[in-house]
Amino acid sequence: MAEFWTGLPNPLRTPVRLDGPYSCGAPAVGYPLFSRPVFAFRSNPDIPVVVASRLVAMASATSSKALLAATAGLLSSSTSSLVHRRPLTCSASTYHPRLAPYPPDLVRWVRREGGFLHPELRIADGGTDGFGLVAAGHIPKGTRLVALPEHLPLRLRWSDGAIGGADRSGSPLFELVNRVPGNALRSLFGAVFWIDLEEHPSLRTPLLSGSSKTVINAPAAQSSDTVAHILDLLLTPHPPTFLSFLFCPSHHVAEELWAMRLGLKLLHERAKSGSFWWPYISNLPEGFNIPIFFSGEDVKNIQYAPVIHQVNKRCRFLLDFEKMAKCMLEDVDPEDHPFCGQDVTSSSLGWAMSAVSSRAFRLHGETLQDGSGDVPMLLPLIDMCNHSFHPNALIVQEENNPDTLVVSEMSIEKDAPITLNYGCLSNDLFLLDYGFVMSPNPYDHVELKYDAILLDAASVAMGAAASSFSSPNDWQKEILSQLNLLGDGALLKVNLGGLELVDGRLLAALRVVLAENMETARQCDVNTLKSLPGEAPLGLSTETAALRTVIALGVIALQHFPTKLMDDESILKGNISDSMKLAVQFRMHKKSMIIDLMRELTRSVKMLSKETLTAVQS
């Protein structure tokens, strides 16, 4: 059997290191499906120019023969006959066909098992975009589109008797799953979600729900406001979710690895012959155009350190987990082998993790061993829905009804794709887990590190008086500590962009350090200092200096990118690979977002200047 895998090892053979203003912590990483967004980039008008040195140096390490050898063979087989197993090999072609050349009819299988697909829906082949659900005719608002009975979703279920689609507790698969880091996950994945923490019983009910049904719009991370509200509940010695890693990178929690746990179950079902879920699995893509499968050069073409860091981290995990799995399963009896005697490699593990992270939903279900009530599931047919920030459908779980439903939120016209909202995610998450980026994306941002030397340079470059970010006064230190930007355990990652435009903690710090009046600053409420809209809390001159400093940070962030926006537009017009196209689109949106932010802040500075002039004339 020919083996074609070339994707996964490359980022590890040529790791990319970037230094600069971006935070050392990796972004949080996220959840389900695939999508076909429309990109609408435009040329850049002039932007403010500040003399700033290039802050980023890219470097590719030498290829490692050991890593190449570790991932060269996908199927080093074993003891079982092919009659009892299916191979775990993958293809790295640009267009990813389905696993089986002629897979079973997925719709027929779902209906035979008691599921429902609206007669006015069809599966459309989008070519390189994959398969999606499309309306074959007009569908009214409130129509039930899909219904899956409880036994159809593919999930992790453990039972001593191993019946009803469950796997045996204590089995080799059970032990392997529990070796995946981040075992104690909690539910923070969904536009509506559950929190089940023993020490906080008041949070055991849905944060948002109706009287008769619970709506789950997206298996994804929440807005920064929600995260900030519950973050303090999650900062334990062993943070239970990806959010803890985002805000506390020193813990090194593998926040995205919940997908690997369900991915092992997916590989188990893929390997064995006669799997109940084979009609579903055989229709999955043979490969995924996401960064862990990019070449080293295309990973470097992303040009954004937090994402590159995350790609390298994931690839390193897959290589390490491959070695650990081989050791664990070396002496397992053939009849107990979770993959029918086949050795799982980093490539097959990467395929499984990608299939889950790009398609799985976290829905409310039975309480898990870790105490959480949300259950990652692969949902046949439902996972073919596209993403939209303004979806025409939503997932519903009704009381006293175990079925998982998709219901239309609005009238849907013929040939329109069925869309769900995956969540208010940045393009970092969309790229890493789904293999697309959204433009425009109001939730996208760039991560920066709160660095005193950088801020001093930025404020001076924009004409501010000599600032003291490197040596704040005692009263300034007190407020910076309240903002958790100073002291032991300080969280130094700040954002530019998103709904806030400027990270509230960064804005408050700029205002405090640049303040002209100590008493006014000390008397001002911290929440007021963190708020961008409204009047200047510490005076017009301080506000102007703070916003100018943010503009300078934007210029420095742009200087970080080795290419300009016009260069990227020219590259996209050429004959390039899909992975390079995706990398270029990602960095283009980052640049466009920064430029739009600078324009908005420049308008604010002009308005402040007019107010200052009016005040002087008065």
XYZ file of C-alpha atoms in Angstrom:
618
model
C 0.000 0.000 0.000
C 1.436 3.367 -1.036
C 1.894 6.003 1.630
C 1.934 9.694 0.752
C 2.095 11.600 4.028
C 4.326 14.683 3.854
C 2.578 17.278 5.956
C 2.950 16.851 9.678
C 6.691 16.389 10.195
C 7.703 19.567 8.347
C 7.023 22.148 11.061
C 9.006 20.002 13.481
C 11.878 19.359 11.117
C 12.168 23.101 10.474
C 10.867 24.835 13.594
C 10.212 28.540 13.175
C 11.163 30.902 15.972
C 10.013 34.497 16.138
C 10.928 37.095 18.717
C 9.423 40.510 19.090
C 6.482 42.383 20.547
C 4.176 39.388 20.460
C 3.440 37.608 23.685
C 5.351 34.469 24.523
C 2.150 32.641 25.377
C 0.255 30.786 22.712
C -3.335 31.655 21.944
C -6.198 29.608 23.209
C -7.342 27.003 20.848
C -10.674 25.983 19.966
C -13.376 23.897 18.334
C -15.564 22.384 15.568
C -16.163 22.213 11.802
C -14.944 23.629 8.532
C -16.152 26.563 6.493
C -15.902 28.377 3.183
C -15.534 32.075 3.982
C -15.340 34.747 1.304
C -12.264 36.922 1.468
C -12.572 40.589 0.586
C -9.244 42.267 1.141
C -8.564 45.719 -0.176
C -5.508 47.815 -0.810
C -4.116 49.934 1.980
C -4.154 53.704 2.017
C -1.332 55.575 3.663
C -0.808 54.943 7.347
C 1.120 56.865 9.975
C 4.841 56.251 9.641
C 7.066 55.837 12.668
C 10.720 54.951 12.566
C 10.797 51.484 14.101
C 13.336 48.745 13.752
C 12.331 45.339 12.537
C 11.445 43.460 15.707
C 11.209 39.975 14.329
C 13.839 37.611 13.030
C 12.756 34.411 11.407
C 14.931 31.399 11.600
C 14.533 27.865 10.349
C 16.365 25.148 12.189
C 18.091 22.332 10.351
C 16.004 19.339 9.458
C 16.073 16.554 12.003
C 16.679 13.087 10.601
C 15.306 11.562 13.761
C 11.960 13.335 13.421
C 11.824 12.503 9.740
C 12.360 8.859 10.518
C 9.803 8.973 13.311
C 7.065 10.037 10.907
C 8.180 8.435 7.673
C 5.978 5.366 7.907
C 2.333 5.611 8.701
C 1.511 1.979 8.892
C 4.057 -0.317 10.403
C 1.782 -3.084 11.019
C 1.419 -5.969 13.170
C -0.429 -8.997 14.128
C -3.965 -8.647 12.812
C -5.200 -9.498 9.369
C -6.600 -6.761 7.125
C -9.870 -8.636 7.336
C -10.219 -7.311 10.884
C -8.900 -3.794 10.513
C -8.813 -0.769 8.258
C -5.539 1.058 7.535
C -4.743 4.371 9.208
C -2.777 5.831 6.303
C -3.529 9.318 5.039
C -2.995 11.399 1.932
C -1.397 14.822 1.819
C -2.841 15.941 -1.491
C -4.150 19.483 -1.756
C -7.675 18.351 -2.539
C -8.779 16.047 0.244
C -11.175 13.340 -0.949
C -13.158 11.211 1.447
C -11.476 8.331 3.253
C -13.256 5.690 1.192
C -13.349 6.007 -2.615
C -17.015 4.957 -2.618
C -18.311 5.561 0.915
C -21.754 4.445 2.085
C -24.661 6.840 1.671
C -24.469 8.965 4.822
C -28.032 10.284 4.641
C -29.463 6.807 4.135
C -27.484 5.551 7.157
C -28.688 8.398 9.391
C -32.309 7.821 8.392
C -32.010 4.059 8.817
C -30.770 4.635 12.379
C -33.767 6.815 13.237
C -32.309 10.195 12.321
C -33.953 12.916 10.248
C -32.786 15.179 7.429
C -35.252 17.690 6.019
C -36.278 16.686 2.472
C -35.349 20.166 1.212
C -31.721 19.713 2.261
C -28.964 18.145 0.190
C -25.246 17.505 0.570
C -23.258 19.663 -1.839
C -19.679 18.946 -2.887
C -17.715 22.170 -2.577
C -14.540 20.753 -4.124
C -11.552 21.926 -2.121
C -13.979 23.410 0.417
C -15.406 20.009 1.287
C -19.021 18.968 1.673
C -21.786 21.130 3.093
C -25.534 21.140 3.704
C -27.443 23.289 1.217
C -31.137 24.124 0.898
C -32.703 22.502 -2.167
C -35.769 24.710 -1.787
C -37.303 27.389 0.403
C -37.314 26.517 4.128
C -39.400 28.574 6.608
C -38.111 29.905 9.916
C -38.413 27.490 12.847
C -38.170 24.365 10.693
C -36.469 21.280 12.089
C -33.599 20.601 9.693
C -31.687 17.710 11.269
C -32.388 15.359 14.169
C -29.901 12.797 15.475
C -30.960 10.129 17.982
C -28.778 9.703 21.041
C -26.826 6.709 19.736
C -25.629 8.344 16.491
C -23.104 10.927 17.804
C -19.588 9.542 18.173
C -18.333 10.248 21.692
C -16.206 8.817 24.470
C -18.280 6.557 26.711
C -16.881 4.149 29.273
C -18.642 1.182 30.831
C -17.511 -1.901 32.733
C -19.774 -3.941 30.501
C -18.821 -2.081 27.309
C -22.347 -2.058 25.904
C -24.428 0.509 24.070
C -21.539 2.007 22.126
C -19.390 2.375 25.235
C -15.828 1.161 25.641
C -14.545 -0.840 28.558
C -13.122 1.065 31.502
C -9.527 0.067 32.076
C -9.030 -1.037 28.477
C -5.859 -0.050 26.577
C -7.884 2.635 24.783
C -9.117 3.943 28.136
C -5.558 4.087 29.473
C -4.288 5.774 26.317
C -7.007 8.432 26.393
C -6.185 9.223 29.993
C -2.556 9.832 29.050
C -3.573 12.875 27.003
C -2.679 16.032 28.997
C -5.467 18.232 30.285
C -7.696 15.404 31.483
C -9.741 17.558 33.879
C -11.499 19.668 31.286
C -14.381 21.907 32.200
C -17.018 23.366 29.942
C -16.182 26.721 28.510
C -16.927 25.830 24.930
C -20.130 27.271 23.604
C -22.153 30.370 23.096
C -24.327 28.795 25.771
C -22.664 26.315 28.095
C -22.589 24.624 31.485
C -20.101 24.993 34.305
C -20.078 22.119 36.748
C -17.590 22.878 39.505
C -18.102 21.268 42.879
C -16.761 24.277 44.700
C -19.157 26.623 42.877
C -22.593 24.964 42.990
C -24.312 28.213 42.040
C -22.848 27.817 38.537
C -24.369 24.398 37.888
C -27.210 25.751 35.759
C -26.912 26.971 32.166
C -25.818 30.580 31.957
C -28.488 31.152 29.344
C -31.497 28.938 28.757
C -35.170 28.964 28.022
C -37.833 27.303 30.095
C -38.198 24.294 27.836
C -34.996 24.025 25.837
C -31.330 24.807 25.957
C -29.735 26.407 22.926
C -26.117 25.807 22.012
C -25.007 28.110 19.239
C -21.341 27.238 19.084
C -18.823 24.891 20.620
C -16.356 27.689 21.102
C -14.691 30.061 23.502
C -16.537 33.012 24.927
C -16.024 36.739 24.521
C -13.333 38.400 26.563
C -15.966 39.803 28.937
C -17.253 36.340 29.807
C -13.749 34.992 30.144
C -12.763 37.817 32.464
C -15.865 37.205 34.573
C -15.073 33.574 35.330
C -11.314 33.472 34.887
C -10.614 33.739 38.595
C -12.653 30.564 39.135
C -10.323 28.626 36.866
C -6.874 29.630 38.073
C -6.088 26.479 39.999
C -2.718 24.730 40.320
C -3.866 22.539 37.430
C -6.013 24.787 35.200
C -8.862 22.723 33.747
C -9.433 24.452 30.419
C -7.739 26.126 27.515
C -8.598 29.503 29.070
C -6.170 28.961 31.894
C -3.396 28.383 29.402
C -4.288 31.500 27.481
C -3.984 33.688 30.524
C -1.316 31.682 32.381
C 1.075 30.217 29.794
C 3.512 29.251 32.530
C 1.221 26.328 33.419
C 1.797 24.770 29.967
C -1.671 23.208 29.944
C -2.444 21.497 26.637
C -5.709 23.348 26.284
C -6.598 22.115 22.829
C -5.885 18.454 23.496
C -9.459 17.520 24.366
C -9.675 16.894 20.612
C -6.954 14.259 20.853
C -8.923 12.302 23.438
C -11.962 11.942 21.209
C -9.588 11.574 18.255
C -8.253 8.339 19.749
C -11.791 6.972 19.842
C -12.191 8.045 16.212
C -8.990 6.218 15.235
C -10.186 3.163 17.145
C -13.439 3.083 15.177
C -11.638 3.804 11.917
C -9.208 0.920 12.396
C -11.655 -1.842 13.227
C -13.768 -3.637 10.683
C -17.517 -3.487 11.100
C -17.569 -0.253 13.107
C -21.073 1.085 13.638
C -19.785 4.540 12.630
C -18.004 3.455 9.441
C -20.668 5.045 7.174
C -19.853 8.342 8.903
C -16.075 7.911 9.182
C -15.687 6.834 5.555
C -17.195 10.174 4.502
C -14.647 12.218 6.483
C -11.904 14.056 4.565
C -8.703 12.150 3.974
C -6.686 15.201 4.997
C -7.029 18.697 6.456
C -5.533 21.986 5.296
C -4.570 23.229 8.747
C -1.162 24.489 9.929
C 0.120 21.276 11.543
C 0.154 19.832 8.009
C 1.786 22.857 6.369
C 5.355 22.691 5.126
C 7.912 24.452 7.296
C 8.067 27.277 4.773
C 4.303 27.791 4.821
C 4.272 27.784 8.616
C 6.846 30.567 8.453
C 4.638 32.363 5.919
C 2.010 32.815 8.640
C 4.356 35.531 10.003
C 2.660 35.613 13.406
C 4.523 34.283 16.434
C 1.623 33.136 18.679
C 0.194 30.891 15.965
C 3.591 29.557 14.907
C 4.328 28.773 18.545
C 1.063 26.862 18.788
C 1.764 24.905 15.586
C 5.176 23.828 16.837
C 3.731 22.932 20.240
C 1.031 20.743 18.721
C 3.449 18.981 16.405
C 5.823 18.317 19.276
C 2.962 16.824 21.280
C 1.995 14.516 18.406
C 5.547 13.247 18.004
C 5.922 12.673 21.731
C 2.515 11.016 22.030
C 3.357 8.660 19.170
C 6.396 7.400 21.086
C 4.426 7.054 24.298
C 1.593 5.162 22.550
C 4.028 2.714 20.977
C 5.534 1.974 24.368
C 2.124 1.533 26.011
C 0.768 -0.765 23.314
C 3.921 -2.767 22.680
C 2.871 -5.762 24.781
C -0.909 -5.488 24.412
C -2.655 -8.657 23.268
C -3.828 -8.453 19.631
C -7.497 -8.862 20.592
C -7.222 -5.937 23.041
C -5.228 -3.638 20.765
C -7.295 -0.441 20.289
C -6.141 -0.046 16.675
C -6.272 -3.675 15.573
C -2.526 -4.085 15.879
C -1.596 -1.038 13.821
C 0.955 1.466 15.084
C -0.494 4.949 15.306
C 1.938 7.585 14.074
C 2.114 11.324 14.516
C 0.421 11.713 11.140
C -2.554 9.499 11.923
C -2.823 11.138 15.358
C -2.742 14.533 13.658
C -5.504 13.477 11.290
C -7.685 12.341 14.183
C -7.067 15.455 16.271
C -7.795 17.665 13.259
C -10.975 15.783 12.403
C -12.264 16.334 15.929
C -11.087 19.914 16.473
C -12.572 20.964 13.133
C -15.872 19.098 13.465
C -16.792 18.128 17.035
C -19.317 19.899 19.235
C -19.352 20.075 23.010
C -22.949 19.488 24.020
C -24.615 18.954 27.364
C -24.731 15.304 28.326
C -24.129 12.871 31.147
C -21.669 13.934 33.828
C -18.142 12.849 32.950
C -15.487 11.417 35.241
C -13.870 14.835 35.556
C -17.159 16.288 36.830
C -18.074 18.232 33.720
C -21.467 17.933 32.092
C -20.409 18.846 28.576
C -19.488 16.054 26.188
C -17.432 16.372 22.992
C -19.290 14.683 20.152
C -18.946 14.150 16.432
C -22.370 14.773 14.897
C -22.973 13.199 11.475
C -24.523 15.599 8.931
C -24.608 18.466 11.445
C -20.838 18.851 11.144
C -21.302 19.711 7.470
C -22.843 23.076 8.343
C -20.762 26.129 7.488
C -19.783 28.864 9.920
C -21.302 32.331 9.992
C -21.352 35.100 12.587
C -24.965 35.563 11.440
C -26.155 31.956 11.108
C -29.451 30.812 9.650
C -29.679 27.789 11.986
C -28.784 26.709 15.505
C -28.299 23.523 17.490
C -30.978 22.788 20.070
C -31.189 20.330 22.949
C -34.727 19.995 24.304
C -35.716 18.856 27.758
C -36.882 15.241 27.907
C -35.689 14.711 24.334
C -32.301 13.021 23.857
C -32.171 13.925 20.164
C -29.778 16.611 18.963
C -31.598 19.020 16.670
C -30.757 21.710 14.139
C -33.512 24.302 13.682
C -33.672 27.176 11.194
C -33.434 30.601 12.828
C -34.707 32.416 9.755
C -36.220 31.772 6.377
C -33.685 29.988 4.151
C -33.766 30.412 0.393
C -32.945 27.809 -2.237
C -29.220 27.037 -2.716
C -28.282 28.802 0.523
C -25.802 26.902 2.731
C -26.934 25.939 6.221
C -24.800 27.866 8.702
C -24.070 27.695 12.417
C -22.102 30.100 14.576
C -18.947 28.379 15.830
C -18.374 31.193 18.306
C -16.830 34.626 18.666
C -13.354 33.417 17.745
C -10.225 35.111 16.511
C -8.676 34.081 13.222
C -5.930 32.370 15.234
C -8.473 29.794 16.366
C -10.188 29.503 13.013
C -6.863 28.896 11.278
C -5.445 26.441 13.806
C -8.537 24.284 14.247
C -10.681 24.761 11.162
C -8.316 25.702 8.361
C -9.914 28.984 7.308
C -9.925 32.636 8.297
C -12.815 35.074 8.387
C -12.718 38.494 6.781
C -14.015 40.674 8.215
C -13.759 39.246 11.719
C -14.789 41.677 14.488
C -13.325 39.321 17.107
C -9.838 39.119 15.643
C -6.902 40.723 17.418
C -3.132 40.689 17.685
C -1.387 39.602 20.845
C 1.346 41.783 22.298
C 3.485 41.471 25.356
C 3.245 44.271 27.911
C 6.884 45.337 27.781
C 8.076 48.512 29.500
C 10.945 49.214 27.098
C 8.686 48.768 24.083
C 6.062 51.097 25.572
C 8.648 53.750 26.416
C 9.874 53.687 22.826
C 6.333 53.788 21.426
C 5.215 56.738 23.551
C 8.332 58.772 22.778
C 8.068 57.941 19.059
C 4.570 59.437 18.977
C 5.694 62.683 20.542
C 4.850 62.072 24.183
C 7.044 63.451 26.905
C 9.571 61.071 28.413
C 7.462 58.293 29.933
C 8.301 56.038 32.824
C 7.012 52.587 31.894
C 10.424 51.183 32.805
C 10.485 52.934 36.178
C 6.938 53.681 37.377
C 6.280 55.530 40.611
C 5.030 53.670 43.676
C 1.435 54.787 43.161
C 1.637 53.717 39.511
C 3.041 50.349 40.554
C 0.065 49.904 42.853
C -2.407 50.370 40.009
C -0.337 48.269 37.596
C -0.431 45.471 40.166
C -4.224 45.769 40.342
C -4.227 45.365 36.561
C -2.034 42.257 36.970
C 0.653 43.792 34.775
C 3.259 43.949 37.520
C 4.487 41.575 40.185
C 4.683 37.827 40.615
C 2.324 35.971 38.321
C 1.616 39.051 36.200
C -0.313 38.319 33.013
C 1.575 40.250 30.359
C -0.408 39.275 27.275
C -2.492 42.174 25.948
C -4.490 42.532 22.744
C -5.050 45.112 20.055
C -8.291 44.724 18.121
C -11.456 42.785 18.786
C -14.618 44.372 20.104
C -12.690 46.356 22.728
C -10.280 47.780 20.105
C -7.697 48.222 22.848
C -7.151 45.771 25.701
C -8.658 47.397 28.787
C -5.671 46.574 30.982
C -3.261 48.050 28.438
C -5.336 51.214 28.064
C -5.555 51.676 31.826
C -1.797 51.199 32.195
C -1.066 53.767 29.485
C -3.380 56.293 31.089
C -1.864 55.790 34.536
C 1.785 55.965 33.493
C 1.191 58.960 31.203
C -1.054 60.748 33.717
C -0.190 64.340 34.573
C -2.121 64.393 37.841
C -1.410 61.707 40.431
C -4.454 62.415 42.606
C -6.882 62.271 39.699
C -5.422 58.955 38.568
C -5.495 57.398 42.044
C -9.095 58.438 42.618
C -10.281 57.089 39.271
C -12.040 53.720 39.269
C -10.031 50.954 37.593
C -12.973 49.919 35.417
C -13.263 53.491 34.179
C -9.559 53.518 33.357
C -10.033 50.346 31.297
C -12.939 51.697 29.248
C -12.291 53.227 25.827
C -15.655 54.862 25.034
C -16.770 58.014 26.815
C -14.880 61.007 28.145
C -11.154 61.054 28.824
C -10.993 60.017 32.505
C -7.580 61.610 33.205
C -7.828 64.627 30.943
C -7.503 65.361 27.241
C -3.705 65.536 27.099
C -3.264 62.192 28.875
C -5.891 60.579 26.655
C -4.211 61.903 23.523
C -0.820 60.593 24.643
C -2.286 57.178 25.500
C -4.041 56.777 22.145
C -0.976 57.954 20.244
C 1.044 55.310 22.055
C -1.434 52.632 20.975
C -1.120 53.876 17.386
C 2.655 53.545 17.695
C 2.228 49.980 18.951
C 0.149 49.286 15.857
C 2.912 50.613 13.635
C 5.459 48.473 15.456
C 3.204 45.439 15.049
C 2.998 46.117 11.307
C 6.770 46.444 11.135
C 6.927 42.955 12.598
C 5.534 41.443 9.392
C 8.272 40.808 6.801
C 5.913 41.616 3.906
C 3.590 44.524 3.215
C -0.089 44.228 2.407
C 0.453 45.040 -1.269
C 3.102 42.320 -1.451
C 0.605 39.836 -0.046
C -2.038 40.848 -2.577
C 0.431 40.204 -5.383
C 1.358 36.816 -3.936
C -2.301 35.754 -3.841
C -2.607 36.447 -7.566
C 0.136 33.936 -8.307
C 0.044 30.168 -8.628
C 0.512 29.130 -4.995
C -0.490 26.166 -2.866
C -3.656 26.171 -0.783
C -1.636 26.170 2.426
C 0.407 29.191 1.364
C -2.765 30.948 0.242
C -4.292 30.367 3.665
C -1.152 31.624 5.431
C -1.103 34.782 3.300
C -4.814 35.432 3.832
C -4.323 35.063 7.577
C -1.501 37.602 7.793
C -3.324 39.975 5.417
C -6.292 40.117 7.738
C -4.031 40.776 10.722
C -2.484 43.727 8.904
C -5.838 45.075 7.722
C -7.215 44.801 11.248
C -4.264 46.738 12.686
C -4.594 49.444 10.030
C -8.337 49.816 10.655
C -7.631 50.114 14.384
C -5.032 52.819 13.765
C -7.475 54.738 11.577
C -10.147 54.590 14.255
C -7.763 55.779 16.962
C -6.415 58.514 14.682
C -9.965 59.839 14.304
C -10.314 59.803 18.085
C -7.045 61.715 18.495
C -8.229 64.365 16.009
C -11.455 64.797 17.956
C -9.484 65.152 21.191
C -7.277 67.762 19.536
C -10.347 69.773 18.558
C -11.676 69.550 22.105
C -8.311 70.675 23.462
C -8.225 73.631 21.064
C -11.760 74.619 22.015
C -10.867 74.424 25.700
C -7.785 76.616 25.176
C -9.749 79.192 23.214
C -12.393 79.272 25.922
